[in-house]
Structure formats: C-alpha cells, structure tokens
mmCIF file of C-alpha atoms in Angstrom:
data_model
loop_
_atom_site.group_PDB
_atom_site.id
_atom_site.type_symbol
_atom_site.label_atom_id
_atom_site.label_comp_id
_atom_site.label_asym_id
_atom_site.label_seq_id
_atom_site.Cartn_x
_atom_site.Cartn_y
_atom_site.Cartn_z
ATOM 1 C CA MET A 21 0.000 0.000 0.000
ATOM 2 C CA HIS A 22 1.052 3.557 -0.603
ATOM 3 C CA PRO A 23 2.155 5.471 2.516
ATOM 4 C CA ILE A 24 -0.078 8.373 3.526
ATOM 5 C CA VAL A 25 1.458 11.749 4.415
ATOM 6 C CA ILE A 26 -0.678 14.476 6.004
ATOM 7 C CA ARG A 27 0.255 18.153 6.347
ATOM 8 C CA PHE A 28 -2.088 21.160 6.334
ATOM 9 C CA GLY A 29 0.537 23.818 5.714
ATOM 10 C CA ARG A 30 1.234 26.721 3.402
ATOM 11 C CA LEU A 31 3.250 26.519 0.201
ATOM 12 C CA GLY A 32 6.667 26.526 1.872
ATOM 13 C CA ASP A 33 5.530 24.004 4.485
ATOM 14 C CA MET A 34 4.315 21.624 1.800
ATOM 15 C CA LEU A 35 7.509 21.955 -0.218
ATOM 16 C CA LEU A 36 9.698 21.165 2.794
ATOM 17 C CA LEU A 37 8.002 17.745 2.867
ATOM 18 C CA ALA A 38 9.837 16.750 -0.325
ATOM 19 C CA PRO A 39 12.907 15.103 1.283
ATOM 20 C CA LEU A 40 10.620 13.116 3.602
ATOM 21 C CA LEU A 41 8.416 12.037 0.683
ATOM 22 C CA ASN A 42 11.531 10.807 -1.104
ATOM 23 C CA ARG A 43 12.676 8.839 1.940
ATOM 24 C CA LEU A 44 9.252 7.238 2.386
ATOM 25 C CA ARG A 45 9.022 6.296 -1.280
ATOM 26 C CA ARG A 46 12.404 4.598 -1.071
ATOM 27 C CA GLY A 47 11.610 2.958 2.265
ATOM 28 C CA TYR A 48 8.216 1.520 1.311
ATOM 29 C CA GLY A 49 8.956 1.063 -2.382
ATOM 30 C CA LYS A 50 5.876 3.032 -3.437
ATOM 31 C CA PRO A 51 5.159 6.762 -3.886
ATOM 32 C CA CYS A 52 3.137 8.608 -1.263
ATOM 33 C CA VAL A 53 -0.470 9.705 -1.143
ATOM 34 C CA LEU A 54 -0.326 13.297 0.084
ATOM 35 C CA LEU A 55 -3.228 14.873 1.981
ATOM 36 C CA GLY A 56 -2.578 18.598 2.068
ATOM 37 C CA THR A 57 -3.835 22.107 1.589
ATOM 38 C CA GLY A 58 -4.587 23.915 -1.647
ATOM 39 C CA PRO A 59 -4.739 25.302 -4.117
ATOM 40 C CA PHE A 60 -0.984 24.793 -4.420
ATOM 41 C CA SER A 61 -0.331 21.202 -3.290
ATOM 42 C CA VAL A 62 -1.578 19.601 -6.516
ATOM 43 C CA PRO A 63 0.477 21.762 -8.920
ATOM 44 C CA LEU A 64 3.490 21.640 -6.610
ATOM 45 C CA TYR A 65 3.719 17.850 -6.760
ATOM 46 C CA THR A 66 2.408 17.248 -10.288
ATOM 47 C CA ALA A 67 4.767 14.849 -12.126
ATOM 48 C CA HIS A 68 6.723 14.240 -8.926
ATOM 49 C CA PRO A 69 8.094 10.678 -8.708
ATOM 50 C CA ASP A 70 7.671 10.501 -4.922
ATOM 51 C CA VAL A 71 3.942 11.339 -4.971
ATOM 52 C CA ALA A 72 1.241 9.015 -6.337
ATOM 53 C CA CYS A 73 -1.568 11.539 -5.882
ATOM 54 C CA VAL A 74 -2.553 14.619 -3.906
ATOM 55 C CA VAL A 75 -5.882 15.207 -2.161
ATOM 56 C CA GLN A 76 -6.167 18.789 -0.954
ATOM 57 C CA VAL A 77 -8.510 21.038 0.976
ATOM 58 C CA THR A 78 -8.731 24.728 0.181
ATOM 59 C CA ALA A 79 -10.334 25.738 3.505
ATOM 60 C CA ARG A 80 -8.132 24.374 6.278
ATOM 61 C CA HIS A 81 -10.476 25.180 9.162
ATOM 62 C CA ARG A 82 -13.875 24.300 7.655
ATOM 63 C CA PRO A 83 -15.647 21.665 9.785
ATOM 64 C CA LEU A 84 -15.738 18.141 8.388
ATOM 65 C CA ALA A 85 -19.549 18.151 8.116
ATOM 66 C CA PHE A 86 -19.433 21.115 5.689
ATOM 67 C CA SER A 87 -16.352 20.141 3.667
ATOM 68 C CA PRO A 88 -16.768 17.752 0.694
ATOM 69 C CA GLN A 89 -12.988 17.919 0.272
ATOM 70 C CA ARG A 90 -12.537 16.497 3.764
ATOM 71 C CA TRP A 91 -15.081 13.794 2.938
ATOM 72 C CA ARG A 92 -12.832 12.859 0.028
ATOM 73 C CA MET A 93 -9.861 12.686 2.400
ATOM 74 C CA LEU A 94 -11.874 10.475 4.719
ATOM 75 C CA GLN A 95 -12.634 8.130 1.819
ATOM 76 C CA VAL A 96 -8.939 7.940 0.958
ATOM 77 C CA LEU A 97 -8.030 7.131 4.554
ATOM 78 C CA ARG A 98 -10.670 4.397 4.722
ATOM 79 C CA ALA A 99 -9.420 2.893 1.453
ATOM 80 C CA HIS A 100 -5.861 2.891 2.841
ATOM 81 C CA ARG A 101 -6.617 1.970 6.454
ATOM 82 C CA ASP A 102 -3.838 -0.653 6.441
ATOM 83 C CA SER A 103 -1.250 1.798 5.103
ATOM 84 C CA ALA A 104 1.336 3.661 7.143
ATOM 85 C CA VAL A 105 0.154 7.179 8.007
ATOM 86 C CA HIS A 106 2.783 9.885 8.589
ATOM 87 C CA VAL A 107 1.267 12.973 10.219
ATOM 88 C CA CYS A 108 3.553 15.979 9.729
ATOM 89 C CA GLU A 109 1.205 18.583 11.201
ATOM 90 C CA THR A 110 2.098 20.539 14.354
ATOM 91 C CA GLU A 111 -0.579 23.235 14.525
ATOM 92 C CA PRO A 112 -2.933 22.135 17.360
ATOM 93 C CA ARG A 113 -6.205 23.028 15.662
ATOM 94 C CA ALA A 114 -5.313 21.245 12.421
ATOM 95 C CA LEU A 115 -3.838 18.315 14.335
ATOM 96 C CA ALA A 116 -7.108 17.844 16.245
ATOM 97 C CA LYS A 117 -9.027 17.675 12.938
ATOM 98 C CA ILE A 118 -6.571 15.108 11.580
ATOM 99 C CA ARG A 119 -6.957 12.911 14.662
ATOM 100 C CA ARG A 120 -10.748 13.022 14.288
ATOM 101 C CA MET A 121 -10.502 12.046 10.618
ATOM 102 C CA LEU A 122 -8.201 9.143 11.442
ATOM 103 C CA ALA A 123 -10.622 7.913 14.105
ATOM 104 C CA LEU A 124 -13.604 8.168 11.732
ATOM 105 C CA ALA A 125 -11.640 6.319 9.042
ATOM 106 C CA GLY A 126 -10.858 3.472 11.427
ATOM 107 C CA THR A 127 -7.103 4.009 11.159
ATOM 108 C CA ARG A 128 -5.474 2.247 14.094
ATOM 109 C CA PRO A 129 -2.888 4.133 16.190
ATOM 110 C CA GLU A 130 -0.200 1.527 15.491
ATOM 111 C CA HIS A 131 -0.398 2.482 11.807
ATOM 112 C CA CYS A 132 0.417 6.128 12.553
ATOM 113 C CA VAL A 133 3.519 8.146 13.305
ATOM 114 C CA PHE A 134 3.275 11.802 14.388
ATOM 115 C CA VAL A 135 6.089 14.317 14.035
ATOM 116 C CA THR A 136 4.913 15.850 17.309
ATOM 117 C CA ASP A 137 5.849 12.642 19.166
ATOM 118 C CA ALA A 138 9.548 13.380 18.590
ATOM 119 C CA PRO A 139 11.153 15.895 20.955
ATOM 120 C CA ILE A 140 12.042 19.302 19.517
ATOM 121 C CA VAL A 141 15.753 19.863 18.916
ATOM 122 C CA PRO A 142 16.766 23.544 19.245
ATOM 123 C CA ASP A 143 17.724 25.233 15.953
ATOM 124 C CA GLU A 144 16.966 22.078 13.946
ATOM 125 C CA HIS A 145 15.863 22.808 10.394
ATOM 126 C CA TRP A 146 12.335 21.676 9.540
ATOM 127 C CA ILE A 147 13.585 19.195 6.955
ATOM 128 C CA GLU A 148 15.690 17.369 9.542
ATOM 129 C CA ARG A 149 12.839 17.506 12.036
ATOM 130 C CA LEU A 150 10.465 15.882 9.542
ATOM 131 C CA LEU A 151 12.983 13.183 8.609
ATOM 132 C CA ARG A 152 13.737 12.431 12.260
ATOM 133 C CA GLY A 153 10.135 12.518 13.468
ATOM 134 C CA CYS A 154 8.326 10.913 10.506
ATOM 135 C CA GLY A 155 11.004 9.203 8.452
ATOM 136 C CA HIS A 156 10.437 5.712 9.853
ATOM 137 C CA ALA A 157 7.663 3.131 9.761
ATOM 138 C CA PRO A 158 4.998 2.954 12.481
ATOM 139 C CA SER A 159 4.999 -0.255 14.508
ATOM 140 C CA ALA A 160 2.306 -2.040 12.461
ATOM 141 C CA CYS A 161 4.107 -1.395 9.158
ATOM 142 C CA ILE A 162 7.696 -2.346 9.973
ATOM 143 C CA ASP A 163 7.564 -5.501 7.844
ATOM 144 C CA GLY A 164 6.930 -3.400 4.724
ATOM 145 C CA TRP A 165 9.820 -1.015 5.382
ATOM 146 C CA ARG A 166 13.418 -1.194 4.226
ATOM 147 C CA ASP A 167 15.878 1.456 5.378
ATOM 148 C CA PRO A 168 16.991 3.350 2.251
ATOM 149 C CA ALA A 169 20.537 2.438 1.207
ATOM 150 C CA VAL A 170 21.270 5.916 -0.192
ATOM 151 C CA PRO A 171 21.589 8.834 2.275
ATOM 152 C CA ASP A 172 18.691 11.255 2.449
ATOM 153 C CA ASP A 173 18.651 14.288 0.184
ATOM 154 C CA LEU A 174 18.357 17.240 2.556
ATOM 155 C CA ALA A 175 16.992 19.672 -0.028
ATOM 156 C CA PRO A 176 13.642 19.594 -1.856
ATOM 157 C CA ARG A 177 13.498 18.691 -5.538
ATOM 158 C CA LEU A 178 10.766 19.766 -7.930
ATOM 159 C CA HIS A 179 10.044 18.356 -11.377
ATOM 160 C CA LEU A 180 8.953 20.228 -14.484
ATOM 161 C CA ARG A 181 7.300 18.897 -17.615
ATOM 162 C CA GLU A 182 8.086 20.065 -21.136
ATOM 163 C CA THR A 183 4.583 21.538 -21.241
ATOM 164 C CA ASP A 184 5.556 23.783 -18.306
ATOM 165 C CA ARG A 185 8.625 25.012 -20.165
ATOM 166 C CA ARG A 186 6.669 25.675 -23.348
ATOM 167 C CA ASP A 187 4.016 27.587 -21.398
ATOM 168 C CA ARG A 188 6.736 29.704 -19.767
ATOM 169 C CA ASP A 189 8.477 30.539 -23.035
ATOM 170 C CA VAL A 190 5.255 31.363 -24.890
ATOM 171 C CA TRP A 191 4.178 33.603 -22.013
ATOM 172 C CA LEU A 192 7.551 35.372 -21.895
ATOM 173 C CA GLN A 193 7.678 35.880 -25.651
ATOM 174 C CA ALA A 194 4.190 37.368 -25.604
ATOM 175 C CA ARG A 195 5.590 39.936 -23.164
ATOM 176 C CA GLY A 196 8.490 40.815 -25.464
ATOM 177 C CA TRP A 197 11.128 38.455 -24.056
ATOM 178 C CA ARG A 198 13.933 37.681 -26.485
ATOM 179 C CA GLY A 199 16.203 35.571 -24.328
ATOM 180 C CA GLU A 200 17.593 38.262 -22.014
ATOM 181 C CA PRO A 201 18.446 37.326 -18.381
ATOM 182 C CA ILE A 202 15.551 37.196 -15.906
ATOM 183 C CA TRP A 203 15.498 38.143 -12.240
ATOM 184 C CA LEU A 204 12.586 37.326 -9.956
ATOM 185 C CA VAL A 205 11.532 39.576 -7.061
ATOM 186 C CA GLN A 206 8.935 38.607 -4.418
ATOM 187 C CA PRO A 207 8.200 41.622 -2.180
ATOM 188 C CA PHE A 208 5.133 40.338 -0.316
ATOM 189 C CA ASN A 209 4.003 37.306 1.666
ATOM 190 C CA LYS A 210 0.707 35.684 2.612
ATOM 191 C CA ARG A 211 0.230 38.069 5.546
ATOM 192 C CA SER A 212 0.751 41.215 3.448
ATOM 193 C CA MET A 213 -2.914 41.489 2.462
ATOM 194 C CA ARG A 214 -6.137 41.420 4.439
ATOM 195 C CA TRP A 215 -9.519 40.720 2.883
ATOM 196 C CA ASN A 216 -10.103 44.481 2.678
ATOM 197 C CA GLY A 217 -6.666 45.681 1.567
ATOM 198 C CA PRO A 218 -2.999 45.850 2.579
ATOM 199 C CA ARG A 219 -2.089 44.907 6.121
ATOM 200 C CA ASP A 220 -0.465 47.627 8.218
ATOM 201 C CA GLU A 221 3.321 47.204 8.154
ATOM 202 C CA THR A 222 3.413 47.226 11.959
ATOM 203 C CA ASP A 223 1.313 44.048 11.905
ATOM 204 C CA ASP A 224 3.581 42.138 9.500
ATOM 205 C CA ASP A 225 7.096 41.205 10.576
ATOM 206 C CA LYS A 226 8.013 40.465 6.930
ATOM 207 C CA ALA A 227 6.956 43.878 5.595
ATOM 208 C CA TRP A 228 9.649 45.965 3.888
ATOM 209 C CA PRO A 229 8.965 49.586 2.906
ATOM 210 C CA ALA A 230 8.220 50.220 -0.764
ATOM 211 C CA GLN A 231 11.068 52.726 -0.995
ATOM 212 C CA ASN A 232 13.500 49.936 -0.071
ATOM 213 C CA TRP A 233 12.209 47.703 -2.863
ATOM 214 C CA ILE A 234 12.449 50.612 -5.299
ATOM 215 C CA ALA A 235 16.069 51.285 -4.271
ATOM 216 C CA VAL A 236 16.991 47.620 -4.656
ATOM 217 C CA LEU A 237 15.268 47.342 -8.050
ATOM 218 C CA ARG A 238 17.166 50.380 -9.305
ATOM 219 C CA ALA A 239 20.454 48.884 -8.095
ATOM 220 C CA LEU A 240 19.575 45.560 -9.719
ATOM 221 C CA HIS A 241 18.867 47.357 -13.004
ATOM 222 C CA ALA A 242 22.148 49.276 -12.751
ATOM 223 C CA ASP A 243 24.080 46.028 -12.335
ATOM 224 C CA HIS A 244 22.058 44.098 -14.948
ATOM 225 C CA PRO A 245 20.777 46.687 -17.460
ATOM 226 C CA ASP A 246 19.800 44.031 -20.010
ATOM 227 C CA ALA A 247 17.851 41.881 -17.544
ATOM 228 C CA ARG A 248 14.096 41.540 -17.330
ATOM 229 C CA ILE A 249 12.964 41.954 -13.696
ATOM 230 C CA VAL A 250 9.742 40.063 -12.911
ATOM 231 C CA LEU A 251 7.759 41.073 -9.819
ATOM 232 C CA CYS A 252 6.024 37.968 -8.446
ATOM 233 C CA GLY A 253 2.992 37.700 -6.219
ATOM 234 C CA THR A 254 -0.724 36.975 -6.147
ATOM 235 C CA PRO A 255 -3.445 38.833 -8.089
ATOM 236 C CA ASN A 256 -4.574 40.807 -5.028
ATOM 237 C CA GLU A 257 -0.981 42.081 -4.613
ATOM 238 C CA ALA A 258 -0.799 43.314 -8.212
ATOM 239 C CA PRO A 259 -1.803 46.968 -7.526
ATOM 240 C CA LEU A 260 0.954 47.304 -4.899
ATOM 241 C CA LEU A 261 3.484 45.713 -7.228
ATOM 242 C CA GLU A 262 2.418 47.964 -10.106
ATOM 243 C CA ALA A 263 2.966 51.022 -7.900
ATOM 244 C CA ILE A 264 6.483 49.808 -7.035
ATOM 245 C CA ALA A 265 7.234 49.140 -10.717
ATOM 246 C CA ALA A 266 5.972 52.592 -11.749
ATOM 247 C CA ASP A 267 8.045 54.362 -9.088
ATOM 248 C CA THR A 268 11.180 52.415 -10.031
ATOM 249 C CA ARG A 269 11.154 54.098 -13.479
ATOM 250 C CA THR A 270 13.650 51.762 -15.131
ATOM 251 C CA GLY A 271 11.434 50.366 -17.885
ATOM 252 C CA ASN A 272 12.526 46.746 -17.426
ATOM 253 C CA VAL A 273 10.244 45.760 -14.525
ATOM 254 C CA ASP A 274 7.305 43.454 -15.288
ATOM 255 C CA VAL A 275 4.450 42.765 -12.867
ATOM 256 C CA ALA A 276 3.433 39.130 -13.329
ATOM 257 C CA ALA A 277 1.127 38.730 -10.335
ATOM 258 C CA ARG A 278 -2.077 38.449 -12.393
ATOM 259 C CA GLU A 279 -0.612 35.771 -14.673
ATOM 260 C CA LEU A 280 1.585 33.621 -12.447
ATOM 261 C CA PRO A 281 0.177 30.192 -11.617
ATOM 262 C CA LEU A 282 2.534 28.032 -9.603
ATOM 263 C CA ARG A 283 3.773 25.834 -12.474
ATOM 264 C CA ARG A 284 4.719 28.965 -14.463
ATOM 265 C CA LEU A 285 6.584 30.372 -11.467
ATOM 266 C CA MET A 286 8.435 27.070 -11.148
ATOM 267 C CA ALA A 287 9.421 27.180 -14.811
ATOM 268 C CA LEU A 288 10.596 30.775 -14.467
ATOM 269 C CA ALA A 289 12.708 29.850 -11.443
ATOM 270 C CA GLU A 290 14.415 27.164 -13.514
ATOM 271 C CA ILE A 291 15.930 29.785 -15.847
ATOM 272 C CA ALA A 292 16.120 32.916 -13.659
ATOM 273 C CA GLY A 293 19.529 34.388 -12.968
ATOM 274 C CA GLY A 294 18.529 35.055 -9.356
ATOM 275 C CA MET A 295 15.749 35.994 -6.977
ATOM 276 C CA LEU A 296 15.167 38.471 -4.157
ATOM 277 C CA SER A 297 12.378 37.543 -1.764
ATOM 278 C CA VAL A 298 10.953 37.891 1.676
ATOM 279 C CA ASP A 299 10.663 34.620 3.590
ATOM 280 C CA THR A 300 7.742 32.998 1.781
ATOM 281 C CA GLY A 301 6.803 29.927 -0.251
ATOM 282 C CA PRO A 302 8.032 31.128 -3.679
ATOM 283 C CA ALA A 303 11.543 31.520 -2.235
ATOM 284 C CA HIS A 304 11.556 27.814 -1.346
ATOM 285 C CA VAL A 305 10.262 27.008 -4.829
ATOM 286 C CA ALA A 306 13.071 29.007 -6.448
ATOM 287 C CA ALA A 307 15.743 27.317 -4.330
ATOM 288 C CA ALA A 308 14.339 23.860 -5.125
ATOM 289 C CA LEU A 309 14.807 24.656 -8.818
ATOM 290 C CA GLY A 310 18.406 25.802 -8.394
ATOM 291 C CA CYS A 311 17.817 29.556 -8.537
ATOM 292 C CA PRO A 312 20.357 31.605 -6.517
ATOM 293 C CA LEU A 313 18.537 33.909 -4.142
ATOM 294 C CA VAL A 314 18.583 36.354 -1.256
ATOM 295 C CA VAL A 315 15.871 35.836 1.385
ATOM 296 C CA LEU A 316 14.802 38.429 3.973
ATOM 297 C CA TYR A 317 13.686 37.011 7.341
ATOM 298 C CA GLY A 318 11.527 38.564 10.033
ATOM 299 C CA ALA A 319 10.469 36.903 13.291
ATOM 300 C CA GLN A 320 11.226 33.333 12.172
ATOM 301 C CA PRO A 321 14.817 32.095 12.571
ATOM 302 C CA ALA A 322 16.535 31.297 9.285
ATOM 303 C CA SER A 323 18.121 28.276 10.968
ATOM 304 C CA LEU A 324 14.688 26.594 11.031
ATOM 305 C CA TRP A 325 13.301 27.683 7.674
ATOM 306 C CA VAL A 326 16.097 28.700 5.302
ATOM 307 C CA ALA A 327 15.424 27.654 1.712
ATOM 308 C CA ARG A 328 17.621 24.839 0.403
ATOM 309 C CA SER A 329 18.771 23.966 -3.087
ATOM 310 C CA PRO A 330 19.456 20.409 -4.295
ATOM 311 C CA GLY A 331 22.253 21.721 -6.511
ATOM 312 C CA ASP A 332 23.889 23.757 -3.747
ATOM 313 C CA SER A 333 23.048 27.023 -5.511
ATOM 314 C CA ALA A 334 23.578 30.057 -3.310
ATOM 315 C CA VAL A 335 20.952 31.013 -0.724
ATOM 316 C CA VAL A 336 21.829 34.153 1.266
ATOM 317 C CA ALA A 337 19.697 34.640 4.393
ATOM 318 C CA LEU A 338 19.410 38.140 5.879
ATOM 319 C CA GLY A 339 17.742 39.120 9.152
ATOM 320 C CA GLY A 340 15.851 36.920 11.559
ATOM 321 C CA PRO A 341 16.533 36.148 15.234
ATOM 322 C CA PRO A 342 18.576 36.499 17.293
ATOM 323 C CA GLY A 343 19.850 39.738 15.766
ATOM 324 C CA ARG A 344 16.630 41.037 14.206
ATOM 325 C CA SER A 345 12.936 40.234 14.370
ATOM 326 C CA ARG A 346 11.512 42.314 11.507
ATOM 327 C CA VAL A 347 12.419 42.548 7.840
ATOM 328 C CA GLY A 348 12.055 46.311 8.211
ATOM 329 C CA GLU A 349 15.281 46.310 10.226
ATOM 330 C CA ILE A 350 17.262 45.221 7.149
ATOM 331 C CA ALA A 351 18.796 48.111 5.172
ATOM 332 C CA ALA A 352 18.417 48.326 1.402
ATOM 333 C CA ASP A 353 22.196 48.604 1.018
ATOM 334 C CA GLU A 354 22.575 45.279 2.824
ATOM 335 C CA VAL A 355 20.300 43.562 0.305
ATOM 336 C CA VAL A 356 22.131 45.147 -2.624
ATOM 337 C CA ALA A 357 25.459 43.936 -1.243
ATOM 338 C CA ALA A 358 24.007 40.451 -0.766
ATOM 339 C CA PHE A 359 22.637 40.026 -4.296
ATOM 340 C CA ARG A 360 25.980 41.156 -5.683
ATOM 341 C CA THR A 361 27.564 38.095 -4.030
ATOM 342 C CA LEU A 362 25.312 35.652 -5.888
ATOM 343 C CA PRO A 363 27.226 33.622 -8.480
ATOM 344 C CA ALA A 364 26.299 33.938 -12.128
ATOM 345 C CA ARG A 365 23.936 31.360 -13.563
ATOM 346 C CA GLY A 366 23.675 30.094 -17.138
ATOM 347 C CA LEU A 367 21.644 32.257 -19.527
ATOM 348 C CA PRO A 368 18.025 31.242 -20.156
ATOM 349 C CA HIS A 369 17.017 29.682 -23.429
ATOM 350 C CA ALA A 370 13.754 29.480 -25.303
ATOM 351 C CA ALA A 371 12.109 26.116 -25.836
#
C-alpha cells in the first residue's frame, strides 16, 4: 500500500516535505499519497516521482460536516486503512481535525507516526525535524519497510514537464522576451494582504517599505541593465506591485502577479539568474529549482526555515533572530550587497 502523508501547511511548508516524501518512497517502495492544503499542493507535486496523488482542501479550518474535500480525504483514509500514516502537522487546531478524521476512518494508532511525538531539537531545520520525526515506519508497518541504502537528500526537488517550459516561453515571448536574463523579485508574503486591503506594516514582521524595494530594483537594473525583472505575487498584490514598478522608473520591470500560476513560477525559477524575496513559499520554490537567491527574514529564525537547493546554488539569508525580528530592520544597502555576491547562472534559453 502507498504510505499516507498528512500536512495542512502553506506553500513553503508543503515543499519542505519533499525530502521526507523521497525517503518514504524509497523505504516503502511506493510513492506517497499526500493529503494537504490547496490550491498549491496539486500543482506543486504534479509529475513528482515521490507522490502518487494529492488530495487537498482549500479551507483548512472548515468543519468536516461542511467540507466535501474532507469527505474525500476520509474516503482515501478508509481505502488505505492498512497503510502507514505519517502525520507531519504541528498546529494544534489542524492536528485535532486530523486525529478526528483518522478515528472516523478506522485508522489504528499503530499504523500512525506523528512528528509531534519526537522531541524538539533547538535550531533544527524543519527538513531534519520531519525526517527524524516521521522518516520511519509505524509499529504495524515495519515488515513493509526497508531502510533506504542511499543517504537522504536534505533539499527539496521539484520536477517540471516540457509543457511547463513551453508555457513559460510562450508567455515570456508574448511579453516581449527575447532571451535576455531574468530576475525574480517577491516583495510580499501571505500576511501582506487582508480581505479588505494591505495589512499595516506594523502588523507584519516580513513587511519591507516600498522605498527599499524601489532602491533595490534600481540597483539591480544598474548592475544588470539588459535583464528583465519580474515582480512575483498573487493577483490581489498586483496593484501594490504595479505602484512599485511605476516608481522604479527603469522600464525593465514586469508585474506578473495576475498571470503567475505556480507551475509557471516554477518554470521561471528554472531559468532565472537570481531571486530576491521575503521569507515565503516562492523563495523555497526558487531554491528547489536551483535559482540563486537572497531571502529576507523577520520573526522566524533562518536556521529553522532557510530555503535549500538540491544543486547547492547560493541562498543568502538576511535578518531573523537572534539579531533582528523584523524585515524592516534590514537596510536596502545590505540587500544590494548580498545580491551582488550571488554567483552567475547560465543564460536562459527558449524552448
């Protein structure tokens, strides 16, 4: 039977599961069934050799009785009640829902392993915590487990299809791209916007003033005058990004937020010369696809969450505890100096 992996996290949380998914696939000999959150889990793990299928919920906190997506998860758990279940969730509210689903599905405790059962190790990166806490078979499934002979890969890997590359190149060419270098910039994070507009910067530890982004974009253009700079984000962030692009006044800044589904972002990261980002999911995506990047951290320690690249491409982490607790404490000059240390990457090519 396929092992079940459960995590109700955000984009970066789901991506950090990748090394564990690889270990479980090698240990059980079959790819995983992933129960996660959407809308990003399905595109993130499309065509991934360690994942057999993804079942996702788009509303993490909707009660089971009112969530057809959770009913689907319950059906999957019942169909795999003899499989190993690896629960990678730590948030108490989500964990309580998972335990109720497991009980309703008739999944026995000896078929389950919970990452929360392993003691926390100070300053341990989340990837190592997941491998240590969930990277082994539960007691009822030991006979179907073989310890992988090859050491674990400690960085996530993502997999693109040729259709993703063709979509990227057609989209770029429609925007006037002729093969020039590309840089990606991600100024905002999930907490940047409320339902009724931008969140106050004092209420977002990852907020960085617009004038800082403008200064960095101008410096990036000065260093790479032929490059196309692509501002990434979600559709509701587009007006803020368009204001930053307009005030930069360099003419080479594109706002892609209204036309950037996850698979297209992944394909862009595969060919980008580099990325500047606050600590958010797209930064992890870029690192997983070998894109050199600079990441700005707020209240979360980089030691726990720093993006990792399977090809050892450069990831420069700025800010974060113990020295700083807000991205706003990072100077623009510091970011400029950091991106100038990133090694050159091969030029992009059209499909």
